[in-house]
Short mmCIF file of C-alpha atoms and ligand atoms in Angstrom, two decimals:
data_model
loop_
_atom_site.label_atom_id
_atom_site.label_comp_id
_atom_site.label_asym_id
_atom_site.label_seq_id
_atom_site.Cartn_x
_atom_site.Cartn_y
_atom_site.Cartn_z
CA UNK A 978 0.46 -5.74 18.24
CA UNK A 979 0.11 -4.35 14.90
CA UNK A 980 1.27 -7.52 13.50
CA UNK A 981 -1.53 -9.54 15.52
CA UNK A 982 -4.05 -7.06 14.35
CA UNK A 983 -3.33 -7.87 10.67
CA UNK A 984 -2.96 -11.69 11.16
CA UNK A 985 -5.71 -12.28 13.65
CA UNK A 986 -8.90 -11.48 11.43
CA UNK A 987 -8.01 -13.69 8.60
CA UNK A 988 -6.76 -16.44 10.92
CA UNK A 989 -10.21 -16.28 12.58
CA UNK A 990 -12.05 -16.44 9.14
CA UNK A 991 -9.85 -19.31 8.31
CA UNK A 992 -10.52 -21.45 11.13
CA UNK A 993 -14.18 -20.86 11.27
CA UNK A 994 -14.39 -21.66 7.54
CA UNK A 995 -12.64 -24.83 8.14
CA UNK A 996 -14.89 -25.79 10.92
CA UNK A 997 -17.94 -25.32 8.91
CA UNK A 998 -16.32 -27.16 5.82
CA UNK A 999 -15.73 -30.14 8.34
CA UNK A 1000 -19.18 -30.12 9.84
CA UNK A 1001 -20.90 -29.91 6.41
CA UNK A 1002 -19.16 -33.09 5.38
CA UNK A 1003 -19.50 -34.95 8.57
CA UNK A 1004 -23.26 -34.56 8.83
CA UNK A 1005 -23.58 -35.60 5.09
CA UNK A 1006 -24.25 -32.30 3.39
CA UNK A 1007 -21.44 -32.84 0.91
CA UNK A 1008 -20.47 -35.95 -0.15
CA UNK A 1009 -16.86 -36.89 0.62
CA UNK A 1010 -15.86 -37.92 -2.75
CA UNK A 1011 -16.75 -34.69 -3.99
CA UNK A 1012 -15.07 -32.76 -1.24
CA UNK A 1013 -13.29 -34.57 1.61
CA UNK A 1014 -13.36 -33.16 5.25
CA UNK A 1015 -10.31 -30.93 5.99
CA UNK A 1016 -9.45 -33.48 8.69
CA UNK A 1017 -8.96 -36.29 6.10
CA UNK A 1018 -7.09 -33.81 3.77
CA UNK A 1019 -4.83 -33.24 6.75
CA UNK A 1020 -4.32 -36.79 7.66
CA UNK A 1021 -3.48 -37.47 3.98
CA UNK A 1022 -1.21 -34.44 3.66
CA UNK A 1023 0.85 -35.83 7.05
CA UNK A 1024 1.11 -39.42 5.63
CA UNK A 1025 2.38 -38.28 2.18
CA UNK A 1026 4.61 -35.44 3.58
CA UNK A 1027 7.66 -36.60 2.01
CA UNK A 1028 6.32 -36.74 -1.24
CA UNK A 1029 4.44 -33.72 -1.00
CA UNK A 1030 8.04 -32.24 -0.08
CA UNK A 1031 9.62 -33.72 -2.75
CA UNK A 1032 7.21 -32.74 -5.44
CA UNK A 1033 6.95 -29.40 -4.11
CA UNK A 1034 10.71 -28.88 -4.37
CA UNK A 1035 10.33 -29.99 -7.99
CA UNK A 1036 7.60 -27.57 -8.94
CA UNK A 1037 9.21 -24.93 -6.65
CA UNK A 1038 12.57 -24.96 -8.70
CA UNK A 1039 10.42 -24.85 -11.95
CA UNK A 1040 8.40 -21.92 -10.72
CA UNK A 1041 11.49 -20.00 -9.34
CA UNK A 1042 13.87 -20.71 -12.63
CA UNK A 1043 10.90 -19.74 -14.95
CA UNK A 1044 10.02 -16.47 -12.49
CA UNK A 1045 13.68 -15.27 -12.46
CA UNK A 1046 14.29 -15.71 -16.26
CA UNK A 1047 10.72 -14.38 -17.24
CA UNK A 1048 11.13 -11.33 -15.00
CA UNK A 1049 14.45 -10.65 -15.91
CA UNK A 1050 13.74 -10.79 -19.57
CA UNK A 1051 10.28 -8.61 -18.72
CA UNK A 1052 12.52 -5.75 -17.06
CA UNK A 1053 15.05 -5.67 -19.81
CA UNK A 1054 12.38 -5.49 -22.43
CA UNK A 1055 10.59 -2.83 -20.69
CA UNK A 1056 13.90 -0.57 -20.15
CA UNK A 1057 14.17 -0.93 -23.98
CA UNK A 1058 10.65 -0.16 -24.74
CA UNK A 1059 10.66 2.75 -22.56
CA UNK A 1060 13.64 4.27 -24.21
CA UNK A 1061 12.29 3.65 -27.57
CA UNK A 1062 8.78 5.61 -27.72
CA UNK A 1063 7.38 4.01 -30.80
CA UNK A 1064 8.39 0.45 -29.11
CA UNK A 1065 6.45 1.41 -26.07
CA UNK A 1066 3.38 2.46 -27.78
CA UNK A 1067 3.37 -0.62 -29.87
CA UNK A 1068 4.74 -3.33 -27.38
CA UNK A 1069 1.73 -2.93 -24.75
CA UNK A 1070 -0.88 -4.26 -27.19
CA UNK A 1071 1.18 -6.84 -28.49
CA UNK A 1072 2.18 -8.05 -25.05
CA UNK A 1073 -1.73 -7.98 -24.12
CA UNK A 1074 -2.70 -10.18 -27.15
CA UNK A 1075 0.13 -12.61 -26.32
CA UNK A 1076 -1.08 -12.65 -22.71
CA UNK A 1077 -4.61 -13.11 -23.94
CA UNK A 1078 -3.40 -16.61 -25.72
CA UNK A 1079 -3.82 -19.57 -23.30
CA UNK A 1080 -0.06 -19.97 -22.70
CA UNK A 1081 -0.67 -23.07 -20.66
CA UNK A 1082 -2.06 -24.61 -23.91
CA UNK A 1083 1.70 -24.15 -25.11
CA UNK A 1084 2.65 -26.71 -22.54
CA UNK A 1085 2.08 -30.08 -24.96
CA UNK A 1086 3.79 -28.49 -27.85
CA UNK A 1087 6.80 -27.60 -25.77
CA UNK A 1088 6.68 -30.76 -23.95
CA UNK A 1089 7.07 -32.43 -27.60
CA UNK A 1090 9.99 -30.12 -28.56
CA UNK A 1091 12.14 -31.29 -25.57
CA UNK A 1092 13.02 -34.74 -24.07
CA UNK A 1093 10.36 -36.36 -21.57
CA UNK A 1094 13.35 -35.88 -18.84
CA UNK A 1095 13.86 -32.15 -19.41
CA UNK A 1096 12.58 -29.59 -16.91
CA UNK A 1097 12.81 -26.94 -19.68
CA UNK A 1098 9.32 -26.94 -21.15
CA UNK A 1099 7.48 -26.43 -17.92
CA UNK A 1100 10.24 -23.51 -16.83
CA UNK A 1101 9.53 -22.03 -20.38
CA UNK A 1102 5.87 -21.76 -19.84
CA UNK A 1103 6.30 -20.07 -16.25
CA UNK A 1104 8.52 -17.60 -17.78
CA UNK A 1105 6.30 -16.74 -20.60
CA UNK A 1106 3.15 -16.51 -17.97
CA UNK A 1107 5.47 -14.34 -15.68
CA UNK A 1108 6.53 -11.92 -18.73
CA UNK A 1109 3.32 -10.31 -19.04
CA UNK A 1110 2.47 -8.49 -15.59
CA UNK A 1111 6.15 -7.85 -14.92
CA UNK A 1112 6.52 -6.14 -18.30
CA UNK A 1113 3.29 -3.94 -18.30
CA UNK A 1114 3.80 -2.83 -14.69
CA UNK A 1115 7.46 -1.99 -14.95
CA UNK A 1116 6.89 -0.24 -18.25
CA UNK A 1117 4.39 1.89 -16.53
CA UNK A 1118 6.77 2.83 -13.90
CA UNK A 1119 9.73 3.57 -16.18
CA UNK A 1120 7.48 5.94 -18.14
CA UNK A 1121 6.18 7.93 -15.10
CA UNK A 1122 8.85 10.36 -14.38
CA UNK A 1123 8.23 13.60 -12.41
CA UNK A 1124 8.50 16.66 -14.46
CA UNK A 1125 10.65 18.28 -11.80
CA UNK A 1126 12.96 15.20 -11.94
CA UNK A 1127 13.51 15.29 -15.69
CA UNK A 1128 14.04 19.03 -15.64
CA UNK A 1129 16.79 18.63 -12.85
CA UNK A 1130 18.36 15.80 -14.81
CA UNK A 1131 18.30 17.88 -17.96
CA UNK A 1132 19.97 20.66 -16.01
CA UNK A 1133 22.94 18.15 -15.45
CA UNK A 1134 22.74 17.27 -19.36
CA UNK A 1135 22.32 13.50 -18.26
CA UNK A 1136 22.10 11.10 -21.12
CA UNK A 1137 19.12 8.95 -21.43
CA UNK A 1138 20.66 5.89 -20.05
CA UNK A 1139 21.84 7.79 -16.80
CA UNK A 1140 18.47 8.92 -16.23
CA UNK A 1141 17.05 5.37 -16.73
CA UNK A 1142 19.71 4.22 -14.33
CA UNK A 1143 19.31 6.71 -11.67
CA UNK A 1144 15.74 8.06 -11.98
CA UNK A 1145 13.62 5.74 -13.95
CA UNK A 1146 14.66 2.45 -12.56
CA UNK A 1147 14.48 3.32 -8.77
CA UNK A 1148 11.18 5.18 -9.52
CA UNK A 1149 9.86 1.82 -11.21
CA UNK A 1150 10.40 -0.32 -8.32
CA UNK A 1151 7.36 -0.16 -6.52
CA UNK A 1152 5.53 -0.83 -10.09
CA UNK A 1153 8.18 -3.87 -10.78
CA UNK A 1154 7.08 -5.15 -7.42
CA UNK A 1155 3.27 -4.90 -8.25
CA UNK A 1156 4.01 -6.87 -11.49
CA UNK A 1157 6.21 -9.43 -9.42
CA UNK A 1158 3.60 -10.08 -6.90
CA UNK A 1159 1.07 -11.08 -9.27
CA UNK A 1160 3.72 -12.82 -11.11
CA UNK A 1161 4.81 -14.93 -8.31
CA UNK A 1162 1.56 -16.49 -7.72
CA UNK A 1163 1.00 -17.07 -11.47
CA UNK A 1164 4.56 -18.76 -11.74
CA UNK A 1165 3.37 -21.43 -9.13
CA UNK A 1166 0.10 -22.22 -10.84
CA UNK A 1167 1.85 -22.40 -14.36
CA UNK A 1168 4.50 -24.77 -12.87
CA UNK A 1169 1.99 -27.03 -11.40
CA UNK A 1170 -0.74 -27.02 -14.19
CA UNK A 1171 1.96 -27.34 -17.02
CA UNK A 1172 2.54 -30.85 -15.51
CA UNK A 1173 -1.01 -32.01 -16.40
CA UNK A 1174 0.01 -31.94 -20.06
CA UNK A 1175 2.79 -34.60 -19.89
CA UNK A 1176 6.70 -33.90 -19.88
CA UNK A 1177 8.60 -34.94 -16.80
CA UNK A 1178 6.35 -36.17 -13.98
CA UNK A 1179 8.07 -35.07 -10.73
CA UNK A 1180 6.16 -32.19 -9.40
CA UNK A 1181 2.95 -31.51 -7.60
CA UNK A 1182 0.85 -31.07 -10.89
CA UNK A 1183 1.25 -34.73 -11.88
CA UNK A 1184 0.60 -36.08 -8.32
CA UNK A 1185 -2.76 -34.20 -8.32
CA UNK A 1186 -3.77 -35.70 -11.63
CA UNK A 1187 -2.47 -39.34 -10.78
CA UNK A 1188 -4.19 -39.38 -7.49
CA UNK A 1189 -7.61 -37.83 -8.86
CA UNK A 1190 -7.25 -40.70 -11.60
CA UNK A 1191 -7.16 -43.33 -8.81
CA UNK A 1192 -10.11 -41.50 -7.14
CA UNK A 1193 -7.97 -41.08 -4.20
CA UNK A 1194 -9.40 -37.64 -3.43
CA UNK A 1195 -8.05 -36.88 -0.17
CA UNK A 1196 -4.62 -37.53 -1.45
CA UNK A 1197 -5.49 -35.12 -4.52
CA UNK A 1198 -6.30 -32.64 -2.13
CA UNK A 1199 -3.26 -32.93 0.10
CA UNK A 1200 -1.21 -32.13 -2.93
CA UNK A 1201 -3.42 -29.09 -3.80
CA UNK A 1202 -2.73 -27.95 -0.30
CA UNK A 1203 0.92 -28.37 -1.06
CA UNK A 1204 0.61 -26.23 -4.07
CA UNK A 1205 -1.14 -23.47 -2.12
CA UNK A 1206 1.55 -23.36 0.50
CA UNK A 1207 4.04 -23.01 -2.24
CA UNK A 1208 2.26 -20.38 -4.03
CA UNK A 1209 1.79 -18.73 -0.42
CA UNK A 1210 5.50 -19.16 0.00
CA UNK A 1211 6.55 -17.42 -3.26
CA UNK A 1212 4.06 -14.56 -2.34
CA UNK A 1213 5.55 -13.96 0.91
CA UNK A 1214 9.24 -13.90 -0.36
CA UNK A 1215 8.11 -11.49 -2.77
CA UNK A 1216 6.66 -9.26 -0.13
CA UNK A 1217 9.96 -9.34 1.79
CA UNK A 1218 12.01 -8.71 -0.92
CA UNK A 1219 9.90 -5.65 -1.73
CA UNK A 1220 10.19 -4.26 1.82
CA UNK A 1221 14.07 -5.02 1.75
CA UNK A 1222 14.78 -3.46 -1.47
CA UNK A 1223 12.96 -0.09 -0.75
CA UNK A 1224 14.09 0.78 2.64
CA UNK A 1225 12.92 4.33 2.08
CA UNK A 1226 9.31 3.18 1.99
CA UNK A 1227 9.18 1.46 5.31
CA UNK A 1228 8.60 3.82 8.24
CA UNK B 1103 31.51 39.77 -18.38
CA UNK B 1104 28.10 39.24 -18.47
CA UNK B 1105 26.69 36.13 -16.92
CA UNK B 1106 23.33 36.07 -18.34
CA UNK B 1107 21.92 38.02 -21.57
CA UNK B 1108 18.44 37.69 -22.51
CA UNK B 1109 17.44 39.61 -25.75
CA UNK B 1110 13.98 40.18 -27.14
CA UNK B 1111 12.68 36.99 -25.82
CA UNK B 1112 8.98 35.96 -26.24
CA UNK B 1113 7.43 32.83 -25.12
CA UNK B 1114 4.03 31.54 -26.30
CA UNK B 1115 2.69 28.30 -24.77
CA UNK B 1116 0.21 26.21 -26.83
CA UNK B 1117 0.54 28.51 -29.74
CA UNK B 1118 -2.42 28.51 -32.13
CA UNK B 1119 -4.66 26.71 -29.73
CA UNK B 1120 -7.67 28.13 -27.89
CA UNK B 1121 -5.59 28.05 -24.63
CA UNK B 1122 -2.56 29.86 -26.03
CA UNK B 1123 -0.68 31.84 -23.27
CA UNK B 1124 1.68 34.63 -23.93
CA UNK B 1125 3.92 33.80 -20.87
CA UNK B 1126 6.48 36.45 -22.04
CA UNK B 1127 6.90 39.15 -24.22
CA UNK B 1128 9.74 41.61 -25.19
CA UNK B 1129 11.83 40.47 -22.17
CA UNK B 1130 15.44 42.00 -22.23
CA UNK B 1131 17.53 41.33 -19.17
CA UNK B 1132 21.34 41.33 -18.41
CA UNK B 1133 23.06 39.76 -15.29
CA UNK B 1134 26.78 40.91 -14.82
CA UNK B 1135 29.13 38.41 -13.65
CA UNK B 1136 29.01 38.35 -9.64
CA UNK B 1137 25.40 40.08 -9.83
CA UNK B 1138 22.53 39.14 -7.74
CA UNK B 1139 19.19 39.85 -9.56
CA UNK B 1140 15.88 39.13 -8.26
CA UNK B 1141 12.80 38.55 -9.95
CA UNK B 1142 9.31 39.56 -8.63
CA UNK B 1143 5.88 39.85 -9.82
CA UNK B 1144 2.46 38.39 -9.38
CA UNK B 1145 1.72 34.75 -9.56
CA UNK B 1146 1.58 33.80 -13.26
CA UNK B 1147 3.90 36.83 -14.75
CA UNK B 1148 6.15 34.34 -16.15
CA UNK B 1149 9.17 34.40 -13.38
CA UNK B 1150 9.56 30.64 -13.45
CA UNK B 1151 9.15 30.36 -17.28
CA UNK B 1152 12.18 33.09 -17.59
CA UNK B 1153 14.48 31.00 -15.27
CA UNK B 1154 13.56 28.06 -17.37
CA UNK B 1155 14.48 29.84 -20.55
CA UNK B 1156 17.91 30.73 -18.93
CA UNK B 1157 18.23 27.28 -17.86
CA UNK B 1158 17.28 26.08 -21.28
CA UNK B 1159 14.82 23.74 -20.02
CA UNK B 1160 12.36 25.39 -22.55
CA UNK B 1161 13.20 27.13 -25.58
CA UNK B 1162 11.76 30.77 -26.34
CA UNK B 1163 9.49 31.19 -29.07
CA UNK B 1164 11.56 34.29 -30.35
CA UNK B 1165 14.66 36.00 -28.93
CA UNK B 1166 17.95 34.68 -28.06
CA UNK B 1167 19.35 33.58 -24.29
CA UNK B 1168 23.17 33.59 -23.79
CA UNK B 1169 24.71 32.16 -20.61
CA UNK B 1170 28.39 32.72 -19.89
CA UNK B 1171 28.88 33.89 -23.29
CA UNK B 1172 27.48 31.00 -24.89
CA UNK B 1173 24.14 29.88 -26.27
CA UNK B 1174 21.84 28.72 -23.46
CA UNK B 1175 21.75 25.16 -24.92
CA UNK B 1176 25.72 24.80 -24.83
CA UNK B 1177 25.70 26.37 -21.21
CA UNK B 1178 23.39 23.71 -20.19
CA UNK B 1179 25.49 21.01 -21.83
CA UNK B 1180 28.41 22.47 -20.07
CA UNK B 1181 26.40 22.42 -16.85
CA UNK B 1182 27.48 26.24 -16.20
CA UNK B 1183 24.74 26.67 -13.42
CA UNK B 1184 23.14 25.12 -10.59
CA UNK B 1185 19.22 25.31 -10.02
CA UNK B 1186 16.75 24.75 -7.47
CA UNK B 1187 13.00 24.55 -8.58
CA UNK B 1188 9.87 25.79 -6.66
CA UNK B 1189 9.45 21.98 -5.69
CA UNK B 1190 12.18 20.54 -3.75
CA UNK B 1191 12.23 17.62 -6.41
CA UNK B 1192 14.42 15.37 -4.20
CA UNK B 1193 14.64 11.64 -4.92
CA UNK B 1194 12.75 9.73 -2.62
CA UNK B 1195 15.20 6.54 -2.80
CA UNK B 1196 18.31 8.48 -1.94
CA UNK B 1197 19.29 9.65 1.51
CA UNK B 1198 19.56 13.31 1.96
CA UNK B 1199 23.42 13.05 1.64
CA UNK B 1200 23.16 11.29 -1.52
CA UNK B 1201 20.62 13.69 -2.87
CA UNK B 1202 23.08 16.12 -2.50
CA UNK B 1203 25.84 14.31 -3.89
CA UNK B 1204 23.88 13.48 -7.12
CA UNK B 1205 25.17 16.47 -9.05
CA UNK B 1206 28.84 15.87 -8.10
CA UNK B 1207 28.46 12.48 -8.93
CA UNK B 1208 27.17 13.22 -12.50
CA UNK B 1209 30.39 15.42 -12.85
CA UNK B 1210 32.46 12.41 -11.68
CA UNK B 1211 33.73 13.90 -8.54
CA UNK B 1212 35.56 11.24 -6.43
CA UNK B 1213 33.62 9.47 -3.64
CA UNK B 1214 35.55 11.10 -0.83
CA UNK B 1215 35.52 14.61 -2.08
CA UNK B 1216 31.74 14.13 -2.78
CA UNK B 1217 30.98 13.13 0.84
CA UNK B 1218 32.95 16.07 2.39
CA UNK B 1219 31.25 18.75 -0.17
CA UNK B 1220 27.63 17.14 0.88
CA UNK B 1221 28.41 17.44 4.29
CA UNK B 1222 29.60 21.11 4.12
CA UNK B 1223 26.49 22.00 2.14
CA UNK B 1224 24.16 20.19 4.77
CA UNK B 1225 25.85 22.14 7.45
CA UNK B 1226 25.37 25.33 5.70
CA UNK B 1227 21.66 24.57 5.45
CA UNK B 1228 21.47 23.32 9.10
CA UNK B 1229 20.72 19.44 8.32
CA UNK B 1230 24.01 17.70 9.33
CA UNK B 1231 21.76 15.51 11.67
CA UNK B 1232 19.51 14.48 8.99
CA UNK B 1233 22.36 13.34 6.42
CA UNK B 1234 21.27 9.66 6.56
CA UNK B 1235 17.52 10.28 6.52
CA UNK B 1236 15.04 9.87 3.48
CA UNK B 1237 13.39 12.83 2.17
CA UNK B 1238 9.92 11.30 3.13
CA UNK B 1239 10.99 11.65 6.94
CA UNK B 1240 11.70 15.51 6.45
CA UNK B 1241 9.36 18.46 6.45
CA UNK B 1242 8.55 20.50 3.18
CA UNK B 1243 11.05 23.20 4.39
CA UNK B 1244 13.72 21.08 5.32
CA UNK B 1245 13.36 19.35 2.00
CA UNK B 1246 13.91 22.52 0.45
CA UNK B 1247 16.76 23.29 2.28
CA UNK B 1248 18.36 19.97 0.85
CA UNK B 1249 17.20 21.06 -2.67
CA UNK B 1250 19.27 24.44 -1.86
CA UNK B 1251 22.33 22.46 -0.59
CA UNK B 1252 22.14 20.33 -3.64
CA UNK B 1253 22.35 23.33 -5.93
CA UNK B 1254 25.03 24.92 -4.09
CA UNK B 1255 27.06 21.67 -4.15
CA UNK B 1256 28.76 22.20 -7.42
CA UNK B 1257 29.87 25.69 -6.71
CA UNK B 1258 28.29 26.67 -9.94
CA UNK B 1259 29.23 29.99 -11.75
CA UNK B 1260 25.45 30.80 -11.99
CA UNK B 1261 22.79 29.84 -9.64
CA UNK B 1262 19.21 29.71 -10.78
CA UNK B 1263 16.69 29.73 -7.52
CA UNK B 1264 12.90 29.55 -7.83
CA UNK B 1265 11.42 30.52 -4.51
CA UNK B 1266 13.66 28.65 -2.65
CA UNK B 1267 12.82 30.12 0.60
CA UNK B 1268 9.04 30.09 0.14
CA UNK B 1269 8.32 27.06 2.34
CA UNK B 1270 10.77 28.21 5.35
CA UNK B 1271 10.01 29.98 8.78
CA UNK B 1272 11.08 33.66 9.15
CA UNK B 1273 14.15 32.76 11.22
CA UNK B 1274 15.47 30.02 8.90
CA UNK B 1275 14.85 32.28 6.04
CA UNK B 1276 16.81 35.16 7.27
CA UNK B 1277 19.64 33.18 8.18
CA UNK B 1278 19.73 31.20 5.05
CA UNK B 1279 19.44 34.65 2.98
CA UNK B 1280 22.57 35.68 5.05
CA UNK B 1281 24.30 32.28 4.28
CA UNK B 1282 23.59 32.44 0.66
CA UNK B 1283 24.96 35.94 0.16
CA UNK B 1284 28.20 34.93 1.80
CA UNK B 1285 28.50 31.68 -0.23
CA UNK B 1286 27.75 33.82 -3.56
CA UNK B 1287 30.56 36.63 -2.47
CA UNK B 1288 32.96 33.90 -1.65
CA UNK B 1289 32.70 31.99 -4.91
CA UNK B 1290 31.87 35.01 -7.18
CA UNK B 1291 28.55 33.31 -8.10
CA UNK B 1292 25.99 35.29 -10.21
CA UNK B 1293 22.51 34.53 -9.08
CA UNK B 1294 18.95 34.78 -10.59
CA UNK B 1295 16.58 34.44 -7.69
CA UNK B 1296 12.71 34.51 -8.08
CA UNK B 1297 10.86 35.35 -4.98
CA UNK B 1298 7.25 36.84 -3.79
CA UNK B 1299 8.82 38.59 -1.00
CA UNK B 1300 9.91 42.30 -1.25
CA UNK B 1301 12.26 42.67 1.59
CA UNK B 1302 13.83 39.54 0.71
CA UNK B 1303 14.40 40.78 -2.82
CA UNK B 1304 15.97 44.11 -1.71
CA UNK B 1305 18.13 42.31 0.94
CA UNK B 1306 19.68 39.90 -1.42
CA UNK B 1307 19.77 41.79 -4.71
CA UNK B 1308 21.83 44.25 -6.44
CA UNK B 1309 19.06 44.25 -8.90
CA UNK B 1310 15.37 43.87 -8.44
CA UNK B 1311 13.53 43.15 -11.73
CA UNK B 1312 9.71 43.82 -11.46
CA UNK B 1313 7.54 42.17 -13.66
CA UNK B 1314 3.82 42.08 -14.50
CA UNK B 1315 1.30 39.53 -15.82
CA UNK B 1316 -0.71 39.10 -19.28
CA UNK B 1317 1.56 39.43 -20.95
CA UNK B 1318 4.44 38.62 -18.70
CA UNK B 1319 7.20 41.46 -19.16
CA UNK B 1320 9.63 43.40 -17.11
CA UNK B 1321 7.93 46.64 -16.11
CA UNK B 1322 10.84 47.93 -13.94
CA UNK B 1323 14.57 47.30 -12.91
CA UNK B 1324 15.43 48.71 -9.66
CA UNK B 1325 19.13 48.94 -8.72
CA UNK B 1326 19.63 48.39 -4.90
CA UNK B 1327 22.84 49.61 -3.50
CA UNK B 1328 23.18 49.10 0.15
CA UNK B 1329 26.87 47.91 0.25
CA UNK B 1330 27.91 44.66 1.91
CA UNK B 1331 24.67 43.33 3.91
CA UNK B 1332 24.90 42.71 7.67
CA UNK B 1333 21.90 42.22 10.09
CA UNK B 1334 21.67 45.77 10.66
CA UNK B 1335 21.06 46.31 6.61
CA UNK B 1336 17.44 45.09 7.39
CA UNK B 1337 16.90 48.30 9.88
CA UNK B 1338 18.63 50.88 7.61
CA UNK B 1339 16.87 53.89 6.16
CA UNK B 1340 18.05 52.80 2.52
CA UNK B 1341 16.49 49.60 3.09
CA UNK B 1342 13.10 50.79 3.93
CA UNK B 1343 13.35 53.26 0.87
CA UNK B 1344 14.21 50.62 -1.46
CA UNK B 1345 11.21 48.39 -0.14
CA UNK B 1346 9.04 51.23 -1.03
CA UNK B 1347 10.41 51.73 -4.29
CA UNK B 1348 9.83 48.08 -5.30
CA UNK B 1349 6.33 47.90 -3.61
CA UNK B 1350 5.42 51.21 -5.81
CA UNK B 1351 6.74 49.44 -8.96
CA UNK B 1352 4.60 46.31 -8.00
CA UNK B 1353 1.57 48.48 -7.81
CA UNK B 1354 2.25 49.91 -11.09
CA UNK B 1355 2.70 53.58 -9.87
CA UNK B 1356 5.35 55.05 -11.93
CA UNK B 1357 8.58 55.65 -9.82
CA UNK B 1358 11.68 57.62 -10.76
CA UNK B 1359 14.37 54.87 -10.99
CA UNK B 1360 17.64 56.24 -9.91
CA UNK B 1361 20.88 54.45 -9.48
CA UNK B 1362 20.95 54.51 -5.89
CA UNK B 1363 18.85 54.71 -2.54
N1 LIG C 1388 4.36 24.26 -19.65
C1 LIG C 1388 3.31 25.11 -19.70
N2 LIG C 1388 2.14 25.06 -20.47
C2 LIG C 1388 1.22 25.96 -20.76
N3 LIG C 1388 1.38 27.18 -20.14
C3 LIG C 1388 2.21 27.26 -19.34
C4 LIG C 1388 3.25 26.45 -18.90
N4 LIG C 1388 4.18 26.95 -18.18
C5 LIG C 1388 3.69 27.96 -17.64
N5 LIG C 1388 2.75 28.33 -18.23
C6 LIG C 1388 1.73 29.71 -18.17
O1 LIG C 1388 2.88 30.48 -18.28
C7 LIG C 1388 2.58 31.83 -17.42
C8 LIG C 1388 3.65 32.08 -16.65
O2 LIG C 1388 3.76 30.76 -15.67
P1 LIG C 1388 5.07 30.65 -14.69
O3 LIG C 1388 5.10 29.56 -13.99
O4 LIG C 1388 6.28 31.11 -15.19
O5 LIG C 1388 4.48 32.05 -13.65
P2 LIG C 1388 5.15 32.43 -12.38
O6 LIG C 1388 5.66 33.84 -12.49
O7 LIG C 1388 6.45 31.48 -11.93
O8 LIG C 1388 4.09 32.18 -11.33
P3 LIG C 1388 4.27 31.78 -9.67
O9 LIG C 1388 4.81 32.93 -8.70
O10 LIG C 1388 2.78 31.46 -9.22
O11 LIG C 1388 5.28 30.65 -9.66
C9 LIG C 1388 0.98 31.14 -16.59
O12 LIG C 1388 0.10 31.92 -17.43
C10 LIG C 1388 0.99 29.73 -16.93
O13 LIG C 1388 -0.12 29.17 -17.06
MG1 LIG C 1389 6.83 30.27 -10.54
#
């Protein structure tokens, strides 16, 4: 029942929205070359399903590898930064500055640094994009420790790393997952968009640009839908992982 | 042997600022080995601060604190005491059992022994059925009992407790008072115990230390000699005499403190 109540309203809004969209295009309010009707996109999606699947797998792999390495690096960096007070104070503005740079703009440079058959440039872009939200959130979680917990660990004469392992890290898990949720969507966006700038052309991004170049708009949109589904999948998997890794939070 | 010796201790928070607080001044206290000492006094008189000083969780502004014949810092590093704070301070992500096991884990006690000890302590505080629960699934009073079990689990020579029974109902409270005394007697533990309850202080203690606020200091030390405690002790004439004596001391009425009651 609870499940139904959380799923039903957005589903209803989605269906009504799609209906309005279809009608607007059909009665000529929106030109089909600007925005094709959902039925046309759906049809194209079905026709191209195999290519969408393969391109989705390629982009998904890039997003996943980049996410894994970027997030792991961010957690390690946060652990070190949390242990050294000076680093923690310096690192957040530096990380924010790096984040403000258009990381996607690195894609063409990275593409030129590697062979054109290499998947590494796109994965590196994903890793860099993912780093910031995970780092900042995890660091905040690591630095937040209840005074009573600190006193208790002091009374056990526990070392800094013991406290980090037994108290700070588990205490930071909710923060880490807040970062990962943001990062999981960003990872897919970065994996898709970084293909717009050359490099190996086997993912969703290159399909979108080439379809658009041939003015095959329904097809371009079909791949956009594929990218949406991929992003949604990443987000949902993160949510499930969050649930599983913090059993004390679920009722 | 003295378990705790506090000499000429003064504690000032935020010294030199306009929110300066003299939490403790001229505090001398000696806890003999095996003794049960209660600290009682109005809110804000520095009971928790005194306990923290003994635990070396905060440093005195002046004076010295000795625990088990060593400077308080050395004693803390040697893990000479067990402590239960005013808040339970359990770890949300550990089950009740694993919370109790934590201090044992840090002392590198093997898994099997750890588990046995934790289960034994949980039985003592009446929470055996909740060993696999998470703290969030427990009431405040139950969480407090887990914290007590955790403090007792290491069988410390010195036990420091800050209003551990504050959140408990009267029945549980009296049962745990008796259990605590039994454990302390069996393991020859010395205890410093903060409480707001006069009957509790009298029932548990060999010595009731009465404090007053602004600045926090010790105004009276009342020995209580009621022999081994039983449930009958709570109804005895000596018990009521001691209660009255502590109450008068708390009101600031000068009392002639004698060695017995
Ligand atoms: N970390 C701190 N910083 C500043 N002031 C503090 C700090 N800790 C305690 N104090 C002050 O020291 C005084 C004594 O506090 P303490 O917590 O020891 O009182 P208490 O006797 O335990 O009170 P209660 O019975 O309410 O627990 C209070 O005036 C309090 O405001
Ligand atoms: Mg207190």
